[in-house]
């Protein structure tokens, strides 16, 4: 039983560390997108208005992805800490049994789930 808790801790730490690394990179990218001045190389081909709109769109996309990943992290951590996976596995097993299938077969339980 101790090995399961260690695996849970490692999984949670890995998920949180991965999220933190992605968030750090997004913060850096967001700081770069605050500059809405057109670079010298692009001034002949892109207007200031178009470049500013593209930068704003990219910044909003980064913000949304950050929020989306945070919500996913909260959901994953909640499912892992509440023990929802074994609960759903047992429900899938009992559902497979009610259909007359072998509930010990992992493939059957995955399909029923």
Short mmCIF file of C-alpha atoms in Angstrom, two decimals:
data_model
loop_
_atom_site.label_atom_id
_atom_site.label_comp_id
_atom_site.label_asym_id
_atom_site.label_seq_id
_atom_site.Cartn_x
_atom_site.Cartn_y
_atom_site.Cartn_z
CA UNK A 1 0.00 0.00 0.00
CA UNK A 2 2.90 2.36 0.68
CA UNK A 3 4.08 2.04 -2.94
CA UNK A 4 0.70 3.33 -4.17
CA UNK A 5 0.96 6.48 -2.06
CA UNK A 6 4.50 7.08 -3.26
CA UNK A 7 3.34 6.69 -6.85
CA UNK A 8 0.50 9.14 -6.15
CA UNK A 9 2.91 11.69 -4.67
CA UNK A 10 5.28 11.34 -7.63
CA UNK A 11 2.41 11.72 -10.09
CA UNK A 12 1.05 14.81 -8.35
CA UNK A 13 4.48 16.41 -8.08
CA UNK A 14 5.17 15.67 -11.74
CA UNK A 15 1.86 17.19 -12.86
CA UNK A 16 2.37 20.31 -10.74
CA UNK A 17 6.00 20.72 -11.79
CA UNK A 18 5.07 20.33 -15.45
CA UNK A 19 2.34 22.95 -15.08
CA UNK A 20 4.76 25.33 -13.35
CA UNK A 21 7.31 24.99 -16.16
CA UNK A 22 4.67 25.63 -18.83
CA UNK A 23 3.37 28.61 -16.87
CA UNK A 24 6.87 30.06 -16.55
CA UNK A 25 7.33 29.83 -20.32
CA UNK A 26 3.92 31.45 -20.89
CA UNK A 27 4.79 34.34 -18.59
CA UNK A 28 7.97 34.93 -20.54
CA UNK A 29 6.07 34.77 -23.82
CA UNK A 30 3.42 37.15 -22.48
CA UNK A 31 6.08 39.73 -21.56
CA UNK A 32 7.46 39.58 -25.10
CA UNK A 33 3.99 40.10 -26.60
CA UNK A 34 3.43 43.35 -24.66
CA UNK A 35 5.62 45.21 -27.15
CA UNK A 36 3.27 46.18 -29.98
CA UNK A 37 5.82 48.12 -32.02
CA UNK A 38 6.41 46.64 -35.44
CA UNK A 39 10.00 45.40 -35.87
CA UNK A 40 12.09 47.22 -38.49
CA UNK A 41 12.17 44.12 -40.70
CA UNK A 42 8.37 44.05 -40.95
CA UNK A 43 7.54 47.76 -41.21
CA UNK A 44 7.37 47.65 -45.02
CA UNK A 45 4.99 44.68 -45.14
CA UNK A 46 2.81 44.89 -42.00
CA UNK A 47 0.86 47.88 -40.72
CA UNK A 48 1.00 48.89 -37.07
CA UNK A 49 -2.73 48.22 -36.61
CA UNK A 50 -2.51 44.69 -38.02
CA UNK A 51 0.60 43.86 -36.04
CA UNK A 52 -0.97 45.16 -32.80
CA UNK A 53 -4.11 43.08 -33.35
CA UNK A 54 -2.03 39.96 -34.02
CA UNK A 55 -0.02 40.56 -30.85
CA UNK A 56 -3.21 41.06 -28.81
CA UNK A 57 -4.74 37.90 -30.21
CA UNK A 58 -1.64 35.89 -29.36
CA UNK A 59 -1.58 37.32 -25.83
CA UNK A 60 -5.24 36.42 -25.29
CA UNK A 61 -4.62 32.94 -26.65
CA UNK A 62 -1.76 32.47 -24.18
CA UNK A 63 -3.98 33.69 -21.32
CA UNK A 64 -6.77 31.30 -22.26
CA UNK A 65 -4.37 28.36 -22.55
CA UNK A 66 -2.99 29.21 -19.13
CA UNK A 67 -6.47 29.25 -17.60
CA UNK A 68 -7.42 26.03 -19.40
CA UNK A 69 -4.31 24.23 -18.17
CA UNK A 70 -4.88 25.44 -14.60
CA UNK A 71 -8.46 24.12 -14.63
CA UNK A 72 -7.19 20.81 -16.00
CA UNK A 73 -4.57 20.63 -13.26
CA UNK A 74 -7.19 21.27 -10.57
CA UNK A 75 -9.46 18.59 -12.06
CA UNK A 76 -6.62 16.04 -12.31
CA UNK A 77 -5.40 16.67 -8.77
CA UNK A 78 -8.96 16.47 -7.43
CA UNK A 79 -9.60 13.16 -9.19
CA UNK A 80 -6.31 11.71 -7.93
CA UNK A 81 -6.71 12.89 -4.34
CA UNK A 82 -10.36 11.87 -4.02
CA UNK A 83 -9.67 8.39 -5.33
CA UNK A 84 -12.14 8.69 -8.18
CA UNK A 85 -10.23 6.37 -10.53
CA UNK A 86 -10.70 3.22 -8.42
CA UNK A 87 -14.35 4.19 -7.89
CA UNK A 88 -15.00 4.51 -11.63
CA UNK A 89 -13.06 1.32 -12.30
CA UNK A 90 -15.29 -0.59 -9.86
CA UNK A 91 -18.40 0.94 -11.45
CA UNK A 92 -17.18 -0.12 -14.92
CA UNK A 93 -16.49 -3.62 -13.59
CA UNK A 94 -19.97 -3.94 -12.11
CA UNK A 95 -21.49 -2.55 -15.32
CA UNK A 96 -19.58 -5.15 -17.37
CA UNK A 97 -20.82 -7.84 -14.99
CA UNK A 98 -24.41 -6.71 -15.44
CA UNK A 99 -24.01 -7.18 -19.21
CA UNK A 100 -22.73 -10.69 -18.61
CA UNK A 101 -19.13 -9.87 -19.54
CA UNK A 102 -15.97 -10.87 -17.70
CA UNK A 103 -15.43 -8.11 -15.16
CA UNK A 104 -11.82 -9.17 -14.53
CA UNK A 105 -10.85 -8.43 -18.14
CA UNK A 106 -9.21 -5.00 -18.28
CA UNK A 107 -10.14 -4.39 -21.90
CA UNK A 108 -13.81 -5.05 -21.18
CA UNK A 109 -13.72 -2.65 -18.22
CA UNK A 110 -12.06 0.06 -20.32
CA UNK A 111 -14.66 -0.30 -23.06
CA UNK A 112 -17.50 -0.22 -20.53
CA UNK A 113 -16.03 2.79 -18.83
#
